[in-house]
Amino acid sequence: MDRTPPAGTVRVRFIGNATLLIRYGSLTLLTDPNFLHRGQLAHLGYGLVSRRLTEPAVDVTGLPHADLDAVVLSHLHGDHFDRVARRHLDRGLPFLTTPHASRVLQGLFGFHRAVGLRTWQSHTLLRGDSLVRVTALPGRHAPGPARRLLPPVMGSLLEFGDRSGRIRLVMYLSGDTVMYDGLRDIARRCPDVHLAVLHLGGTTLPGGLVVTMDAGQGADLLDVIRPHRALPVHYDDYGVFRSPLSDFLAEAARRGHGGRILRCRPGERVTVGGDTRR
């Protein structure tokens, strides 16, 4: 495991797809654990599958299991929580997720510490003097009535600080969402985001339904949230992704956001501090 990052900073290791290993002080979080290997199929429901095109940068057996404090899970889809993660993660590990996912994790898979968070509800974790408050944020996995065909999804606000409650760094995870008016509430209620992690890819289901942000929608969200820094993820790992990272980078630059974007390939790390300036 990495050494403790400098005080007031968060260190993020990108494992692939939407899977991140996040370290702040003595706290370690894992997001959307997806450890299928290249060629394996992720199950997306209703008989839909998608083949993984890449390898995860870290095998599930290489995780710092003893150091993990929680998993932040945006929703239950096979490219965000898969059968490999289900077999290898400790059943006593806390999951912070949607109420729907929490019920399935507890009742079907035996993860008895799964916590279901309604939108704007929070849960706080402590280890030593390090604190993170995780708040469920709005997200919508498809436009209009089609969203009822997909599992409920949440964005997440991670507010890092110390035991006194002082917050030093704010991180936003978009989850698998499309752009819609509800995301504007995030900007109003969370005006100072140090790092935004954007789930992109323009995931397209049969019939042409786009269910995650493409390049234009990702840039739209940057227009609204205006984070100090932004880290794109979830863009080339599966065959259902139709919007390449290069399109997002070009559109973000065209709109004046080029200086916000962090490039981090799978296996690499980025460190962001709470004193980061726009």
PDB file of C-alpha atoms in Angstrom:
ATOM      1  CA  MET A   1       0.000   0.000   0.000  1.00  0.00           C
ATOM      2  CA  ASP A   2       1.108   3.574  -0.625  1.00  0.00           C
ATOM      3  CA  ARG A   3       2.579   5.535   2.194  1.00  0.00           C
ATOM      4  CA  THR A   4       0.273   8.032   3.855  1.00  0.00           C
ATOM      5  CA  PRO A   5      -0.149  11.030   1.524  1.00  0.00           C
ATOM      6  CA  PRO A   6       0.922  14.493   2.695  1.00  0.00           C
ATOM      7  CA  ALA A   7      -1.428  16.150   5.182  1.00  0.00           C
ATOM      8  CA  GLY A   8      -4.492  17.695   3.578  1.00  0.00           C
ATOM      9  CA  THR A   9      -4.113  15.795   0.297  1.00  0.00           C
ATOM     10  CA  VAL A  10      -5.913  12.860  -1.268  1.00  0.00           C
ATOM     11  CA  ARG A  11      -4.036  10.288  -3.316  1.00  0.00           C
ATOM     12  CA  VAL A  12      -6.010   8.446  -5.984  1.00  0.00           C
ATOM     13  CA  ARG A  13      -4.857   5.336  -7.816  1.00  0.00           C
ATOM     14  CA  PHE A  14      -6.837   4.591 -10.974  1.00  0.00           C
ATOM     15  CA  ILE A  15      -7.336   0.835 -11.356  1.00  0.00           C
ATOM     16  CA  GLY A  16      -9.596   0.931 -14.418  1.00  0.00           C
ATOM     17  CA  ASN A  17     -13.182   1.627 -15.484  1.00  0.00           C
ATOM     18  CA  ALA A  18     -14.625   3.430 -12.408  1.00  0.00           C
ATOM     19  CA  THR A  19     -12.465   1.634  -9.831  1.00  0.00           C
ATOM     20  CA  LEU A  20     -10.306   3.899  -7.692  1.00  0.00           C
ATOM     21  CA  LEU A  21      -8.230   3.345  -4.589  1.00  0.00           C
ATOM     22  CA  ILE A  22      -8.452   6.542  -2.538  1.00  0.00           C
ATOM     23  CA  ARG A  23      -6.170   7.374   0.375  1.00  0.00           C
ATOM     24  CA  TYR A  24      -6.551  10.306   2.753  1.00  0.00           C
ATOM     25  CA  GLY A  25      -4.525  10.271   5.969  1.00  0.00           C
ATOM     26  CA  SER A  26      -5.087   6.828   7.487  1.00  0.00           C
ATOM     27  CA  LEU A  27      -8.334   6.230   5.544  1.00  0.00           C
ATOM     28  CA  THR A  28      -8.523   4.009   2.454  1.00  0.00           C
ATOM     29  CA  LEU A  29     -11.609   3.762   0.219  1.00  0.00           C
ATOM     30  CA  LEU A  30     -12.351   1.641  -2.834  1.00  0.00           C
ATOM     31  CA  THR A  31     -14.882   2.734  -5.455  1.00  0.00           C
ATOM     32  CA  ASP A  32     -17.016   0.652  -7.836  1.00  0.00           C
ATOM     33  CA  PRO A  33     -14.918  -2.539  -7.640  1.00  0.00           C
ATOM     34  CA  ASN A  34     -14.575  -4.024 -11.123  1.00  0.00           C
ATOM     35  CA  PHE A  35     -11.884  -6.698 -11.442  1.00  0.00           C
ATOM     36  CA  LEU A  36     -13.052  -8.700 -14.437  1.00  0.00           C
ATOM     37  CA  HIS A  37     -10.242  -9.460 -16.860  1.00  0.00           C
ATOM     38  CA  ARG A  38     -10.016  -8.721 -20.571  1.00  0.00           C
ATOM     39  CA  GLY A  39     -12.496 -10.839 -22.502  1.00  0.00           C
ATOM     40  CA  GLN A  40     -14.805 -11.547 -19.561  1.00  0.00           C
ATOM     41  CA  LEU A  41     -18.437 -10.458 -19.727  1.00  0.00           C
ATOM     42  CA  ALA A  42     -20.087  -7.920 -17.438  1.00  0.00           C
ATOM     43  CA  HIS A  43     -23.792  -8.468 -16.884  1.00  0.00           C
ATOM     44  CA  LEU A  44     -25.906  -5.341 -17.326  1.00  0.00           C
ATOM     45  CA  GLY A  45     -29.364  -6.814 -16.742  1.00  0.00           C
ATOM     46  CA  TYR A  46     -32.207  -7.956 -19.025  1.00  0.00           C
ATOM     47  CA  GLY A  47     -29.817 -10.402 -20.642  1.00  0.00           C
ATOM     48  CA  LEU A  48     -27.464  -7.628 -21.789  1.00  0.00           C
ATOM     49  CA  VAL A  49     -23.738  -8.221 -21.453  1.00  0.00           C
ATOM     50  CA  SER A  50     -20.619  -6.317 -22.463  1.00  0.00           C
ATOM     51  CA  ARG A  51     -17.124  -7.701 -22.926  1.00  0.00           C
ATOM     52  CA  ARG A  52     -14.246  -6.118 -21.067  1.00  0.00           C
ATOM     53  CA  LEU A  53     -11.602  -4.781 -23.441  1.00  0.00           C
ATOM     54  CA  THR A  54      -8.880  -3.970 -20.889  1.00  0.00           C
ATOM     55  CA  GLU A  55      -7.118  -5.463 -17.892  1.00  0.00           C
ATOM     56  CA  PRO A  56      -7.527  -3.933 -14.416  1.00  0.00           C
ATOM     57  CA  ALA A  57      -4.256  -2.352 -13.335  1.00  0.00           C
ATOM     58  CA  VAL A  58      -4.449  -4.195  -9.999  1.00  0.00           C
ATOM     59  CA  ASP A  59      -5.760  -7.711  -9.484  1.00  0.00           C
ATOM     60  CA  VAL A  60      -8.310  -8.032  -6.698  1.00  0.00           C
ATOM     61  CA  THR A  61      -5.797 -10.138  -4.751  1.00  0.00           C
ATOM     62  CA  GLY A  62      -3.378  -7.201  -4.861  1.00  0.00           C
ATOM     63  CA  LEU A  63      -5.667  -4.838  -2.974  1.00  0.00           C
ATOM     64  CA  PRO A  64      -4.653  -3.692   0.526  1.00  0.00           C
ATOM     65  CA  HIS A  65      -7.571  -5.629   2.006  1.00  0.00           C
ATOM     66  CA  ALA A  66      -6.547  -5.088   5.633  1.00  0.00           C
ATOM     67  CA  ASP A  67      -6.418  -1.313   5.098  1.00  0.00           C
ATOM     68  CA  LEU A  68      -9.781  -0.889   3.370  1.00  0.00           C
ATOM     69  CA  ASP A  69     -12.267   1.152   5.384  1.00  0.00           C
ATOM     70  CA  ALA A  70     -15.218   1.055   2.978  1.00  0.00           C
ATOM     71  CA  VAL A  71     -16.392   0.660  -0.594  1.00  0.00           C
ATOM     72  CA  VAL A  72     -18.283   3.540  -2.208  1.00  0.00           C
ATOM     73  CA  LEU A  73     -20.565   1.894  -4.761  1.00  0.00           C
ATOM     74  CA  SER A  74     -22.525   4.074  -7.173  1.00  0.00           C
ATOM     75  CA  HIS A  75     -24.919   1.312  -8.259  1.00  0.00           C
ATOM     76  CA  LEU A  76     -25.266  -2.385  -8.959  1.00  0.00           C
ATOM     77  CA  HIS A  77     -24.124  -3.055 -12.498  1.00  0.00           C
ATOM     78  CA  GLY A  78     -21.699  -5.762 -13.584  1.00  0.00           C
ATOM     79  CA  ASP A  79     -19.031  -3.257 -14.623  1.00  0.00           C
ATOM     80  CA  HIS A  80     -19.106  -1.606 -11.175  1.00  0.00           C
ATOM     81  CA  PHE A  81     -19.499  -4.584  -8.844  1.00  0.00           C
ATOM     82  CA  ASP A  82     -18.680  -7.914 -10.411  1.00  0.00           C
ATOM     83  CA  ARG A  83     -18.457 -11.571  -9.469  1.00  0.00           C
ATOM     84  CA  VAL A  84     -14.700 -11.317  -8.879  1.00  0.00           C
ATOM     85  CA  ALA A  85     -15.135  -8.524  -6.317  1.00  0.00           C
ATOM     86  CA  ARG A  86     -18.049 -10.405  -4.767  1.00  0.00           C
ATOM     87  CA  ARG A  87     -15.867 -13.476  -4.177  1.00  0.00           C
ATOM     88  CA  HIS A  88     -12.801 -11.703  -2.830  1.00  0.00           C
ATOM     89  CA  LEU A  89     -14.004  -8.733  -0.766  1.00  0.00           C
ATOM     90  CA  ASP A  90     -14.568  -9.218   2.957  1.00  0.00           C
ATOM     91  CA  ARG A  91     -18.259  -9.677   3.795  1.00  0.00           C
ATOM     92  CA  GLY A  92     -17.722  -7.404   6.807  1.00  0.00           C
ATOM     93  CA  LEU A  93     -16.477  -4.484   4.706  1.00  0.00           C
ATOM     94  CA  PRO A  94     -18.831  -1.478   4.817  1.00  0.00           C
ATOM     95  CA  PHE A  95     -20.448  -0.515   1.515  1.00  0.00           C
ATOM     96  CA  LEU A  96     -21.883   2.985   1.105  1.00  0.00           C
ATOM     97  CA  THR A  97     -24.369   2.828  -1.727  1.00  0.00           C
ATOM     98  CA  THR A  98     -27.977   3.261  -2.825  1.00  0.00           C
ATOM     99  CA  PRO A  99     -30.819   1.748  -0.768  1.00  0.00           C
ATOM    100  CA  HIS A 100     -31.526  -0.646  -3.657  1.00  0.00           C
ATOM    101  CA  ALA A 101     -27.926  -1.871  -3.810  1.00  0.00           C
ATOM    102  CA  SER A 102     -27.734  -2.119  -0.019  1.00  0.00           C
ATOM    103  CA  ARG A 103     -30.716  -4.471   0.112  1.00  0.00           C
ATOM    104  CA  VAL A 104     -29.219  -6.737  -2.562  1.00  0.00           C
ATOM    105  CA  LEU A 105     -25.751  -6.702  -1.010  1.00  0.00           C
ATOM    106  CA  GLN A 106     -27.105  -7.659   2.398  1.00  0.00           C
ATOM    107  CA  GLY A 107     -29.839 -10.061   1.414  1.00  0.00           C
ATOM    108  CA  LEU A 108     -28.358 -11.842  -1.588  1.00  0.00           C
ATOM    109  CA  PHE A 109     -24.587 -11.545  -1.201  1.00  0.00           C
ATOM    110  CA  GLY A 110     -24.079 -11.373   2.584  1.00  0.00           C
ATOM    111  CA  PHE A 111     -22.341  -7.979   2.842  1.00  0.00           C
ATOM    112  CA  HIS A 112     -24.039  -7.279   6.161  1.00  0.00           C
ATOM    113  CA  ARG A 113     -22.555  -3.799   6.705  1.00  0.00           C
ATOM    114  CA  ALA A 114     -23.901  -2.292   3.484  1.00  0.00           C
ATOM    115  CA  VAL A 115     -25.476   1.119   4.139  1.00  0.00           C
ATOM    116  CA  GLY A 116     -28.136   2.521   1.834  1.00  0.00           C
ATOM    117  CA  LEU A 117     -28.001   6.305   1.487  1.00  0.00           C
ATOM    118  CA  ARG A 118     -30.896   8.349   0.155  1.00  0.00           C
ATOM    119  CA  THR A 119     -30.025  11.457  -1.860  1.00  0.00           C
ATOM    120  CA  TRP A 120     -28.358  14.063   0.417  1.00  0.00           C
ATOM    121  CA  GLN A 121     -28.040  11.563   3.269  1.00  0.00           C
ATOM    122  CA  SER A 122     -24.563  11.193   4.789  1.00  0.00           C
ATOM    123  CA  HIS A 123     -22.461   8.593   6.583  1.00  0.00           C
ATOM    124  CA  THR A 124     -19.195   9.365   8.397  1.00  0.00           C
ATOM    125  CA  LEU A 125     -16.136   7.136   8.701  1.00  0.00           C
ATOM    126  CA  LEU A 126     -13.201   7.612  11.077  1.00  0.00           C
ATOM    127  CA  ARG A 127      -9.795   6.016  11.314  1.00  0.00           C
ATOM    128  CA  GLY A 128      -7.330   7.530  13.741  1.00  0.00           C
ATOM    129  CA  ASP A 129      -7.592  11.285  13.293  1.00  0.00           C
ATOM    130  CA  SER A 130      -8.796  11.008   9.682  1.00  0.00           C
ATOM    131  CA  LEU A 131     -12.448  11.524   8.770  1.00  0.00           C
ATOM    132  CA  VAL A 132     -14.535  11.277   5.631  1.00  0.00           C
ATOM    133  CA  ARG A 133     -18.192  12.193   5.337  1.00  0.00           C
ATOM    134  CA  VAL A 134     -19.823  10.462   2.373  1.00  0.00           C
ATOM    135  CA  THR A 135     -23.011  12.082   1.065  1.00  0.00           C
ATOM    136  CA  ALA A 136     -25.230  10.573  -1.636  1.00  0.00           C
ATOM    137  CA  LEU A 137     -25.790  13.007  -4.500  1.00  0.00           C
ATOM    138  CA  PRO A 138     -28.266  13.119  -7.392  1.00  0.00           C
ATOM    139  CA  GLY A 139     -27.679  10.868 -10.369  1.00  0.00           C
ATOM    140  CA  ARG A 140     -29.793   9.461 -13.178  1.00  0.00           C
ATOM    141  CA  HIS A 141     -28.613   6.506 -15.261  1.00  0.00           C
ATOM    142  CA  ALA A 142     -30.820   7.229 -18.297  1.00  0.00           C
ATOM    143  CA  PRO A 143     -33.016  10.016 -19.630  1.00  0.00           C
ATOM    144  CA  GLY A 144     -36.772  10.115 -19.093  1.00  0.00           C
ATOM    145  CA  PRO A 145     -38.803   6.992 -18.318  1.00  0.00           C
ATOM    146  CA  ALA A 146     -35.950   4.738 -19.496  1.00  0.00           C
ATOM    147  CA  ARG A 147     -34.232   5.257 -16.147  1.00  0.00           C
ATOM    148  CA  ARG A 148     -36.717   2.810 -14.615  1.00  0.00           C
ATOM    149  CA  LEU A 149     -35.077   0.043 -16.621  1.00  0.00           C
ATOM    150  CA  LEU A 150     -31.690   0.581 -14.970  1.00  0.00           C
ATOM    151  CA  PRO A 151     -30.636   0.270 -11.321  1.00  0.00           C
ATOM    152  CA  PRO A 152     -30.806   3.427  -9.192  1.00  0.00           C
ATOM    153  CA  VAL A 153     -27.506   5.302  -9.151  1.00  0.00           C
ATOM    154  CA  MET A 154     -25.953   7.878  -6.860  1.00  0.00           C
ATOM    155  CA  GLY A 155     -23.167  10.373  -7.106  1.00  0.00           C
ATOM    156  CA  SER A 156     -21.052  10.790  -3.982  1.00  0.00           C
ATOM    157  CA  LEU A 157     -19.524  13.723  -2.149  1.00  0.00           C
ATOM    158  CA  LEU A 158     -16.457  12.775  -0.111  1.00  0.00           C
ATOM    159  CA  GLU A 159     -15.549  15.431   2.451  1.00  0.00           C
ATOM    160  CA  PHE A 160     -12.190  14.669   4.032  1.00  0.00           C
ATOM    161  CA  GLY A 161     -10.953  16.172   7.268  1.00  0.00           C
ATOM    162  CA  ASP A 162     -10.051  15.345  10.837  1.00  0.00           C
ATOM    163  CA  ARG A 163     -11.800  14.169  13.969  1.00  0.00           C
ATOM    164  CA  SER A 164     -12.709  17.741  14.929  1.00  0.00           C
ATOM    165  CA  GLY A 165     -14.991  17.893  11.893  1.00  0.00           C
ATOM    166  CA  ARG A 166     -12.861  20.397  10.013  1.00  0.00           C
ATOM    167  CA  ILE A 167     -13.111  19.636   6.268  1.00  0.00           C
ATOM    168  CA  ARG A 168      -9.936  20.111   4.253  1.00  0.00           C
ATOM    169  CA  LEU A 169     -10.716  18.552   0.883  1.00  0.00           C
ATOM    170  CA  VAL A 170     -13.882  17.844  -1.117  1.00  0.00           C
ATOM    171  CA  MET A 171     -14.151  15.190  -3.826  1.00  0.00           C
ATOM    172  CA  TYR A 172     -17.116  14.485  -6.098  1.00  0.00           C
ATOM    173  CA  LEU A 173     -17.773  11.132  -7.793  1.00  0.00           C
ATOM    174  CA  SER A 174     -20.393  11.516 -10.513  1.00  0.00           C
ATOM    175  CA  GLY A 175     -21.444   7.885 -10.750  1.00  0.00           C
ATOM    176  CA  ASP A 176     -23.035   6.647 -13.964  1.00  0.00           C
ATOM    177  CA  THR A 177     -25.300   9.578 -14.711  1.00  0.00           C
ATOM    178  CA  VAL A 178     -26.484  11.518 -17.700  1.00  0.00           C
ATOM    179  CA  MET A 179     -26.647  15.284 -17.574  1.00  0.00           C
ATOM    180  CA  TYR A 180     -29.974  16.566 -16.214  1.00  0.00           C
ATOM    181  CA  ASP A 181     -31.229  19.493 -14.145  1.00  0.00           C
ATOM    182  CA  GLY A 182     -30.891  17.660 -10.826  1.00  0.00           C
ATOM    183  CA  LEU A 183     -27.103  17.859 -11.106  1.00  0.00           C
ATOM    184  CA  ARG A 184     -27.321  21.639 -10.832  1.00  0.00           C
ATOM    185  CA  ASP A 185     -28.348  21.174  -7.194  1.00  0.00           C
ATOM    186  CA  ILE A 186     -24.852  19.807  -6.561  1.00  0.00           C
ATOM    187  CA  ALA A 187     -23.253  23.064  -7.692  1.00  0.00           C
ATOM    188  CA  ARG A 188     -25.611  25.092  -5.522  1.00  0.00           C
ATOM    189  CA  ARG A 189     -25.055  23.009  -2.399  1.00  0.00           C
ATOM    190  CA  CYS A 190     -21.400  22.071  -2.986  1.00  0.00           C
ATOM    191  CA  PRO A 191     -19.793  25.156  -4.543  1.00  0.00           C
ATOM    192  CA  ASP A 192     -16.145  24.275  -3.849  1.00  0.00           C
ATOM    193  CA  VAL A 193     -15.130  20.862  -5.207  1.00  0.00           C
ATOM    194  CA  HIS A 194     -11.386  20.197  -5.266  1.00  0.00           C
ATOM    195  CA  LEU A 195     -11.553  17.051  -7.404  1.00  0.00           C
ATOM    196  CA  ALA A 196     -14.423  15.800  -9.580  1.00  0.00           C
ATOM    197  CA  VAL A 197     -14.274  12.244 -10.935  1.00  0.00           C
ATOM    198  CA  LEU A 198     -16.435  12.034 -14.054  1.00  0.00           C
ATOM    199  CA  HIS A 199     -17.911   8.777 -15.351  1.00  0.00           C
ATOM    200  CA  LEU A 200     -17.895   9.190 -19.120  1.00  0.00           C
ATOM    201  CA  GLY A 201     -17.895   6.820 -22.092  1.00  0.00           C
ATOM    202  CA  GLY A 202     -21.269   7.606 -23.636  1.00  0.00           C
ATOM    203  CA  THR A 203     -22.451   4.098 -22.761  1.00  0.00           C
ATOM    204  CA  THR A 204     -24.949   3.158 -25.483  1.00  0.00           C
ATOM    205  CA  LEU A 205     -27.465   0.338 -25.144  1.00  0.00           C
ATOM    206  CA  PRO A 206     -29.253  -1.441 -28.007  1.00  0.00           C
ATOM    207  CA  GLY A 207     -31.543   0.976 -29.778  1.00  0.00           C
ATOM    208  CA  GLY A 208     -29.127   3.869 -29.276  1.00  0.00           C
ATOM    209  CA  LEU A 209     -30.060   4.787 -25.688  1.00  0.00           C
ATOM    210  CA  VAL A 210     -27.156   6.727 -24.109  1.00  0.00           C
ATOM    211  CA  VAL A 211     -26.965   6.038 -20.361  1.00  0.00           C
ATOM    212  CA  THR A 212     -23.708   7.694 -19.246  1.00  0.00           C
ATOM    213  CA  MET A 213     -22.201  11.067 -20.104  1.00  0.00           C
ATOM    214  CA  ASP A 214     -20.588  11.440 -23.489  1.00  0.00           C
ATOM    215  CA  ALA A 215     -17.999  14.119 -24.296  1.00  0.00           C
ATOM    216  CA  GLY A 216     -20.531  16.932 -24.550  1.00  0.00           C
ATOM    217  CA  GLN A 217     -22.390  16.011 -21.371  1.00  0.00           C
ATOM    218  CA  GLY A 218     -19.137  15.650 -19.446  1.00  0.00           C
ATOM    219  CA  ALA A 219     -18.142  19.149 -20.519  1.00  0.00           C
ATOM    220  CA  ASP A 220     -21.636  20.360 -19.580  1.00  0.00           C
ATOM    221  CA  LEU A 221     -21.101  19.033 -16.072  1.00  0.00           C
ATOM    222  CA  LEU A 222     -17.762  20.830 -15.860  1.00  0.00           C
ATOM    223  CA  ASP A 223     -19.562  24.025 -16.875  1.00  0.00           C
ATOM    224  CA  VAL A 224     -21.942  23.525 -13.940  1.00  0.00           C
ATOM    225  CA  ILE A 225     -19.702  22.125 -11.172  1.00  0.00           C
ATOM    226  CA  ARG A 226     -16.487  23.989 -12.086  1.00  0.00           C
ATOM    227  CA  PRO A 227     -14.200  21.864  -9.896  1.00  0.00           C
ATOM    228  CA  HIS A 228     -10.605  22.820  -9.250  1.00  0.00           C
ATOM    229  CA  ARG A 229      -9.509  19.581 -10.941  1.00  0.00           C
ATOM    230  CA  ALA A 230     -11.334  16.851 -12.862  1.00  0.00           C
ATOM    231  CA  LEU A 231     -10.361  13.227 -13.437  1.00  0.00           C
ATOM    232  CA  PRO A 232     -12.090  11.378 -16.322  1.00  0.00           C
ATOM    233  CA  VAL A 233     -12.771   7.653 -15.844  1.00  0.00           C
ATOM    234  CA  HIS A 234     -15.115   5.012 -17.321  1.00  0.00           C
ATOM    235  CA  TYR A 235     -14.356   5.566 -21.008  1.00  0.00           C
ATOM    236  CA  ASP A 236     -12.701   2.666 -22.828  1.00  0.00           C
ATOM    237  CA  ASP A 237     -13.021  -0.529 -20.822  1.00  0.00           C
ATOM    238  CA  TYR A 238     -16.156  -2.043 -22.376  1.00  0.00           C
ATOM    239  CA  GLY A 239     -17.655  -2.471 -25.816  1.00  0.00           C
ATOM    240  CA  VAL A 240     -20.762  -0.466 -24.905  1.00  0.00           C
ATOM    241  CA  PHE A 241     -18.685   2.708 -24.519  1.00  0.00           C
ATOM    242  CA  ARG A 242     -19.060   4.858 -27.624  1.00  0.00           C
ATOM    243  CA  SER A 243     -17.550   8.236 -26.655  1.00  0.00           C
ATOM    244  CA  PRO A 244     -13.740   8.118 -26.474  1.00  0.00           C
ATOM    245  CA  LEU A 245     -11.651  10.035 -23.980  1.00  0.00           C
ATOM    246  CA  SER A 246     -10.076  12.070 -26.793  1.00  0.00           C
ATOM    247  CA  ASP A 247     -13.481  13.591 -27.636  1.00  0.00           C
ATOM    248  CA  PHE A 248     -13.999  14.686 -24.026  1.00  0.00           C
ATOM    249  CA  LEU A 249     -10.515  16.178 -23.752  1.00  0.00           C
ATOM    250  CA  ALA A 250     -11.041  18.159 -26.953  1.00  0.00           C
ATOM    251  CA  GLU A 251     -14.471  19.431 -25.895  1.00  0.00           C
ATOM    252  CA  ALA A 252     -13.288  20.330 -22.383  1.00  0.00           C
ATOM    253  CA  ALA A 253     -10.373  22.280 -23.852  1.00  0.00           C
ATOM    254  CA  ARG A 254     -12.661  24.037 -26.323  1.00  0.00           C
ATOM    255  CA  ARG A 255     -14.775  25.288 -23.419  1.00  0.00           C
ATOM    256  CA  GLY A 256     -11.784  26.496 -21.422  1.00  0.00           C
ATOM    257  CA  HIS A 257     -11.555  23.588 -18.983  1.00  0.00           C
ATOM    258  CA  GLY A 258      -8.266  22.164 -20.228  1.00  0.00           C
ATOM    259  CA  GLY A 259      -6.374  23.347 -17.157  1.00  0.00           C
ATOM    260  CA  ARG A 260      -8.727  21.457 -14.855  1.00  0.00           C
ATOM    261  CA  ILE A 261      -8.210  18.026 -16.401  1.00  0.00           C
ATOM    262  CA  LEU A 262      -5.916  15.481 -14.752  1.00  0.00           C
ATOM    263  CA  ARG A 263      -4.598  12.674 -16.944  1.00  0.00           C
ATOM    264  CA  CYS A 264      -4.174   9.414 -15.095  1.00  0.00           C
ATOM    265  CA  ARG A 265      -3.781   6.090 -16.884  1.00  0.00           C
ATOM    266  CA  PRO A 266      -4.768   2.828 -15.170  1.00  0.00           C
ATOM    267  CA  GLY A 267      -2.171   1.968 -12.556  1.00  0.00           C
ATOM    268  CA  GLU A 268      -1.071   5.583 -12.125  1.00  0.00           C
ATOM    269  CA  ARG A 269      -1.687   7.879  -9.165  1.00  0.00           C
ATOM    270  CA  VAL A 270      -2.618  11.518  -8.771  1.00  0.00           C
ATOM    271  CA  THR A 271      -2.377  13.591  -5.593  1.00  0.00           C
ATOM    272  CA  VAL A 272      -4.640  16.579  -5.065  1.00  0.00           C
ATOM    273  CA  GLY A 273      -4.550  19.043  -2.181  1.00  0.00           C
ATOM    274  CA  GLY A 274      -7.312  21.044  -0.591  1.00  0.00           C
ATOM    275  CA  ASP A 275      -5.376  24.236  -1.363  1.00  0.00           C
ATOM    276  CA  THR A 276      -5.595  23.563  -5.138  1.00  0.00           C
ATOM    277  CA  ARG A 277      -6.613  26.689  -7.020  1.00  0.00           C
ATOM    278  CA  ARG A 278      -8.746  26.938 -10.133  1.00  0.00           C
TER     279      ARG A 278
END
